[in-house]
CSV table of C-alpha atoms and ligand atoms in Angstrom, one decimal:
chain,number,residue,atom,x,y,z
A,1,UNK,CA,0.0,0.0,0.1
A,2,UNK,CA,1.4,3.3,-0.9
A,3,UNK,CA,0.1,6.1,1.2
A,4,UNK,CA,0.2,9.7,0.0
A,5,UNK,CA,2.6,11.8,2.2
A,6,UNK,CA,1.1,14.7,4.2
A,7,UNK,CA,3.2,17.6,5.1
A,8,UNK,CA,1.5,19.8,7.8
A,9,UNK,CA,2.4,23.0,9.4
A,10,UNK,CA,1.4,23.8,12.9
A,11,UNK,CA,1.9,27.4,13.3
A,12,UNK,CA,1.1,27.3,17.0
A,13,UNK,CA,0.5,30.9,18.5
A,14,UNK,CA,2.4,32.6,15.9
A,15,UNK,CA,1.3,35.2,13.2
A,16,UNK,CA,-1.3,37.9,13.4
A,17,UNK,CA,-3.8,38.1,10.5
A,18,UNK,CA,-1.6,40.5,8.6
A,19,UNK,CA,1.5,38.2,9.0
A,20,UNK,CA,-0.6,35.1,8.2
A,21,UNK,CA,-1.8,36.4,5.0
A,22,UNK,CA,2.0,37.3,4.1
A,23,UNK,CA,3.1,33.8,5.0
A,24,UNK,CA,0.3,32.0,3.1
A,25,UNK,CA,0.8,34.1,0.1
A,26,UNK,CA,4.4,33.2,0.1
A,27,UNK,CA,3.7,29.5,0.5
A,28,UNK,CA,0.9,29.8,-2.4
A,29,UNK,CA,3.4,31.6,-4.8
A,30,UNK,CA,6.1,28.8,-4.3
A,31,UNK,CA,3.7,26.0,-4.5
A,32,UNK,CA,3.7,24.0,-7.8
A,33,UNK,CA,0.4,22.8,-8.9
A,34,UNK,CA,1.8,19.3,-10.0
A,35,UNK,CA,2.8,18.6,-6.4
A,36,UNK,CA,-0.9,18.0,-5.5
A,37,UNK,CA,-0.6,14.4,-7.1
A,38,UNK,CA,2.3,13.4,-4.9
A,39,UNK,CA,1.8,15.1,-1.6
A,40,UNK,CA,-0.9,16.6,0.5
A,41,UNK,CA,-0.2,20.0,2.2
A,42,UNK,CA,-1.9,21.3,5.3
A,43,UNK,CA,-1.5,24.5,7.3
A,44,UNK,CA,-2.9,24.9,10.8
A,45,UNK,CA,-2.8,28.5,11.7
A,46,UNK,CA,-4.3,30.1,14.9
A,47,UNK,CA,-8.2,30.4,14.7
A,48,UNK,CA,-8.3,34.1,13.7
A,49,UNK,CA,-6.0,33.4,10.8
A,50,UNK,CA,-8.0,30.4,9.5
A,51,UNK,CA,-10.4,32.4,7.2
A,52,UNK,CA,-7.8,34.8,5.9
A,53,UNK,CA,-5.3,32.0,5.1
A,54,UNK,CA,-8.2,30.0,3.4
A,55,UNK,CA,-9.2,33.1,1.4
A,56,UNK,CA,-5.6,33.6,0.0
A,57,UNK,CA,-5.4,29.8,-0.9
A,58,UNK,CA,-8.7,29.7,-2.5
A,59,UNK,CA,-8.1,32.9,-4.5
A,60,UNK,CA,-4.9,31.3,-5.9
A,61,UNK,CA,-6.6,27.9,-6.3
A,62,UNK,CA,-3.6,26.5,-4.3
A,63,UNK,CA,-4.2,22.8,-3.2
A,64,UNK,CA,-3.1,23.5,0.3
A,65,UNK,CA,-5.8,22.6,3.0
A,66,UNK,CA,-6.4,24.5,6.2
A,67,UNK,CA,-7.0,23.1,9.6
A,68,UNK,CA,-7.4,24.2,13.1
A,69,UNK,CA,-5.0,23.5,16.1
A,70,UNK,CA,-7.9,22.7,18.5
A,71,UNK,CA,-11.5,22.4,18.6
A,72,UNK,CA,-14.3,21.7,21.2
A,73,UNK,CA,-16.3,18.7,21.2
A,74,UNK,CA,-19.7,20.3,22.1
A,75,UNK,CA,-21.8,21.7,19.1
A,76,UNK,CA,-22.5,25.1,20.8
A,77,UNK,CA,-23.2,26.7,24.2
A,78,UNK,CA,-21.7,28.2,27.3
A,79,UNK,CA,-18.1,27.4,26.7
A,80,UNK,CA,-16.2,30.8,26.8
A,81,UNK,CA,-13.2,30.8,24.7
A,82,UNK,CA,-13.9,27.7,22.8
A,83,UNK,CA,-14.6,27.2,19.1
A,84,UNK,CA,-16.9,24.4,17.6
A,85,UNK,CA,-16.4,22.0,14.8
A,86,UNK,CA,-19.3,23.6,12.8
A,87,UNK,CA,-17.4,26.9,13.1
A,88,UNK,CA,-14.2,25.6,11.7
A,89,UNK,CA,-16.1,23.6,9.1
A,90,UNK,CA,-18.1,26.6,7.7
A,91,UNK,CA,-14.8,28.4,6.9
A,92,UNK,CA,-13.4,25.5,5.0
A,93,UNK,CA,-11.2,23.6,7.4
A,94,UNK,CA,-10.9,20.0,6.6
A,95,UNK,CA,-9.5,18.9,10.1
A,96,UNK,CA,-8.2,19.8,13.3
A,97,UNK,CA,-5.1,18.9,15.4
A,98,UNK,CA,-6.2,17.1,18.6
A,99,UNK,CA,-4.2,16.3,21.6
A,100,UNK,CA,-1.1,18.2,21.0
A,101,UNK,CA,1.3,17.6,23.8
A,102,UNK,CA,1.3,21.4,24.6
A,103,UNK,CA,-2.4,21.2,25.0
A,104,UNK,CA,-2.2,18.2,27.1
A,105,UNK,CA,0.7,19.5,29.3
A,106,UNK,CA,-0.2,23.3,29.5
A,107,UNK,CA,-4.0,23.2,29.2
A,108,UNK,CA,-4.7,19.9,30.9
A,109,UNK,CA,-6.3,18.1,27.9
A,110,UNK,CA,-7.0,14.4,28.9
A,111,UNK,CA,-7.1,11.3,26.8
A,112,UNK,CA,-10.9,11.4,27.3
A,113,UNK,CA,-11.1,15.1,25.8
A,114,UNK,CA,-9.0,13.9,22.9
A,115,UNK,CA,-11.4,11.1,22.3
A,116,UNK,CA,-14.4,13.5,22.4
A,117,UNK,CA,-12.8,15.8,20.0
A,118,UNK,CA,-12.0,13.0,17.6
A,119,UNK,CA,-15.5,11.8,17.6
A,120,UNK,CA,-17.0,15.4,17.1
A,121,UNK,CA,-14.7,15.9,14.1
A,122,UNK,CA,-15.4,12.6,12.3
A,123,UNK,CA,-19.2,12.9,12.9
A,124,UNK,CA,-19.1,16.2,11.2
A,125,UNK,CA,-17.1,14.9,8.2
A,126,UNK,CA,-13.8,16.4,9.3
A,127,UNK,CA,-10.8,14.4,10.2
A,128,UNK,CA,-8.6,14.5,13.3
A,129,UNK,CA,-4.8,14.8,13.4
A,130,UNK,CA,-4.4,13.0,16.6
A,131,UNK,CA,-1.1,13.9,18.4
A,132,UNK,CA,0.7,11.3,20.6
A,133,UNK,CA,4.2,11.3,22.2
A,134,UNK,CA,6.1,10.5,25.3
A,135,UNK,CA,8.1,12.7,27.7
A,136,UNK,CA,11.7,12.3,28.4
A,137,UNK,CA,11.0,10.5,31.6
A,138,UNK,CA,8.8,8.0,29.9
A,139,UNK,CA,11.5,7.3,27.1
A,140,UNK,CA,14.2,6.9,29.8
A,141,UNK,CA,12.0,4.5,31.6
A,142,UNK,CA,11.7,2.3,28.5
A,143,UNK,CA,8.0,2.4,28.2
A,144,UNK,CA,7.5,4.6,25.1
A,145,UNK,CA,5.6,2.1,22.9
A,146,UNK,CA,3.2,1.3,25.9
A,147,UNK,CA,2.6,4.8,26.6
A,148,UNK,CA,2.0,5.9,23.1
A,149,UNK,CA,-0.1,3.1,21.9
A,150,UNK,CA,-2.3,3.5,25.0
A,151,UNK,CA,-2.7,7.2,23.8
A,152,UNK,CA,-3.8,5.9,20.4
A,153,UNK,CA,-6.3,3.5,21.8
A,154,UNK,CA,-7.8,6.1,24.0
A,155,UNK,CA,-8.1,8.7,21.2
A,156,UNK,CA,-9.9,6.2,18.9
A,157,UNK,CA,-12.2,4.4,21.5
A,158,UNK,CA,-15.6,4.0,20.1
A,159,UNK,CA,-14.5,5.4,16.6
A,160,UNK,CA,-15.3,3.0,13.7
A,161,UNK,CA,-12.9,1.9,11.0
A,162,UNK,CA,-14.4,4.1,8.3
A,163,UNK,CA,-14.2,7.3,10.3
A,164,UNK,CA,-10.7,6.4,11.6
A,165,UNK,CA,-9.4,5.8,8.0
A,166,UNK,CA,-9.8,9.5,7.5
A,167,UNK,CA,-7.7,10.5,10.4
A,168,UNK,CA,-4.1,11.0,10.8
A,169,UNK,CA,-1.9,10.2,13.8
A,170,UNK,CA,1.1,12.3,14.6
A,171,UNK,CA,4.1,10.9,16.6
A,172,UNK,CA,5.6,13.8,18.5
A,173,UNK,CA,8.0,13.0,21.1
A,174,UNK,CA,7.9,15.7,23.6
A,175,UNK,CA,11.6,15.9,24.2
A,176,UNK,CA,12.1,16.6,20.5
A,177,UNK,CA,9.6,19.5,20.3
A,178,UNK,CA,11.2,22.8,19.7
A,179,UNK,CA,14.4,21.7,21.2
A,180,UNK,CA,16.4,21.0,18.0
A,181,UNK,CA,16.7,17.3,19.2
A,182,UNK,CA,15.1,15.2,16.6
A,183,UNK,CA,14.3,11.6,17.2
A,184,UNK,CA,16.6,9.5,15.0
A,185,UNK,CA,14.9,7.9,12.0
A,186,UNK,CA,15.0,4.5,13.5
A,187,UNK,CA,13.6,5.8,16.9
A,188,UNK,CA,10.8,7.5,15.1
A,189,UNK,CA,10.2,4.5,12.8
A,190,UNK,CA,10.0,2.2,15.8
A,191,UNK,CA,7.3,4.1,17.5
A,192,UNK,CA,5.4,4.8,14.2
A,193,UNK,CA,5.4,1.1,13.4
A,194,UNK,CA,4.0,0.3,16.9
A,195,UNK,CA,1.3,2.9,16.3
A,196,UNK,CA,0.3,1.3,13.0
A,197,UNK,CA,0.3,-2.2,14.6
A,198,UNK,CA,-2.1,-0.9,17.3
A,199,UNK,CA,-4.4,0.8,14.4
A,200,UNK,CA,-4.3,-2.7,12.7
A,201,UNK,CA,-5.5,-4.3,16.1
A,202,UNK,CA,-8.2,-1.7,16.4
A,203,UNK,CA,-9.4,-1.4,12.8
A,204,UNK,CA,-7.9,-4.2,10.7
A,205,UNK,CA,-4.9,-4.3,8.4
A,206,UNK,CA,-6.5,-2.6,5.6
A,207,UNK,CA,-7.4,0.5,7.4
A,208,UNK,CA,-4.2,0.7,9.3
A,209,UNK,CA,-2.3,0.5,5.9
A,210,UNK,CA,-4.3,3.4,4.6
A,211,UNK,CA,-3.9,5.7,7.7
A,212,UNK,CA,-1.1,8.3,7.7
A,213,UNK,CA,1.3,8.4,10.6
A,214,UNK,CA,3.4,11.6,10.7
A,215,UNK,CA,6.5,12.4,12.7
A,216,UNK,CA,6.8,15.7,14.5
A,217,UNK,CA,9.5,17.3,16.6
A,218,UNK,CA,12.2,19.6,15.3
A,219,UNK,CA,11.6,18.3,11.7
A,220,UNK,CA,13.7,20.4,9.3
A,221,UNK,CA,15.3,20.5,6.0
A,222,UNK,CA,18.5,18.7,7.3
A,223,UNK,CA,16.6,15.6,8.7
A,224,UNK,CA,13.4,15.3,6.6
A,225,UNK,CA,14.9,12.9,4.1
A,226,UNK,CA,16.1,10.4,6.6
A,227,UNK,CA,12.7,10.5,8.4
A,228,UNK,CA,10.7,10.2,5.2
A,229,UNK,CA,12.8,7.2,4.0
A,230,UNK,CA,11.2,5.1,6.8
A,231,UNK,CA,8.5,2.8,5.9
A,232,UNK,CA,5.9,3.9,8.6
A,233,UNK,CA,6.5,7.7,8.4
A,234,UNK,CA,4.1,9.3,6.0
A,235,UNK,CA,5.0,12.9,6.5
A,236,UNK,CA,5.5,15.5,9.0
A,237,UNK,CA,3.8,17.8,11.6
A,238,UNK,CA,6.1,20.7,11.7
A,239,UNK,CA,6.3,23.7,14.0
A,240,UNK,CA,9.3,26.0,13.7
A,241,UNK,CA,10.3,25.1,10.2
A,242,UNK,CA,6.6,25.8,8.9
A,243,UNK,CA,6.9,29.4,9.9
A,244,UNK,CA,9.1,30.4,6.9
A,245,UNK,CA,7.7,29.7,3.5
A,246,UNK,CA,11.3,28.7,2.1
A,247,UNK,CA,11.8,26.1,4.6
A,248,UNK,CA,8.2,24.8,4.7
A,249,UNK,CA,8.3,24.3,0.8
A,250,UNK,CA,11.6,22.4,1.0
A,251,UNK,CA,10.0,20.0,3.4
A,252,UNK,CA,7.0,19.6,1.0
A,253,UNK,CA,9.6,19.0,-1.9
A,254,UNK,CA,11.2,16.3,0.3
A,255,UNK,CA,7.9,14.3,0.1
A,256,UNK,CA,7.8,14.3,-3.8
B,1,13P,P1,8.8,21.9,16.1
B,1,13P,O1,8.9,21.5,14.7
B,1,13P,O2,9.0,23.4,16.3
B,1,13P,O3,9.7,21.0,17.0
B,1,13P,O4,7.2,21.5,16.6
B,1,13P,C1,6.8,20.3,16.4
B,1,13P,C2,5.4,20.3,16.7
B,1,13P,O5,4.9,20.4,18.0
B,1,13P,C3,4.4,20.2,15.7
B,1,13P,O6,3.1,20.1,16.2
């Protein structure tokens, strides 16, 4: 099974609307239309930038999709500060990142919250980019695969294979995020293979073979080739290197 790679930029809390428009325009200008056959590209700006970024891409007919970094599971109501799936869907988002380690660590997001968010997204016809990953303490303890695969099981509890097939899992070791310390291709491959084996247990081999598993954590133009050469790594979820059009586009080109 050959999976189409996905290169996704997670802008985190960077770029005002004016800055987001400039960055999106720069990505759009550099994007070659033929790439669409070989690689999917996604940008995940902050909420306020979603519509402006989407407008730029639509105007240029650039095949880069737009996703949110987070979403709430309830359809509407008294949830001050939250944004619903319907809201991001209406402005053309295809997905949301869910369970990023920064949300888990800094905002107390639990496995149960992640599961509710996945279900809310898939039931609206959007997909989830489910982030999983271990801390340095877990890695040093030697329990990385158990920890990460338990996160995968929890995220997809009660989700059926057809909906799961649309989703993406991003393996992001916490110790590699924003630190410049990337997992080696072998370390990343071992965990991504364990994730796929878990997906196969949950949803069957065919679905697991079709699902994309990304690596994230200090991915850059220097290490992307080695990571992308691994059989179970189908792309990247990129923070820092997605904030400059030149480096993000080089990462996209590494997937061709
Ligand atoms: P960096 O690429 O900046 O390490 O961030 C990775 C990440 O957290 C993407 O979601």
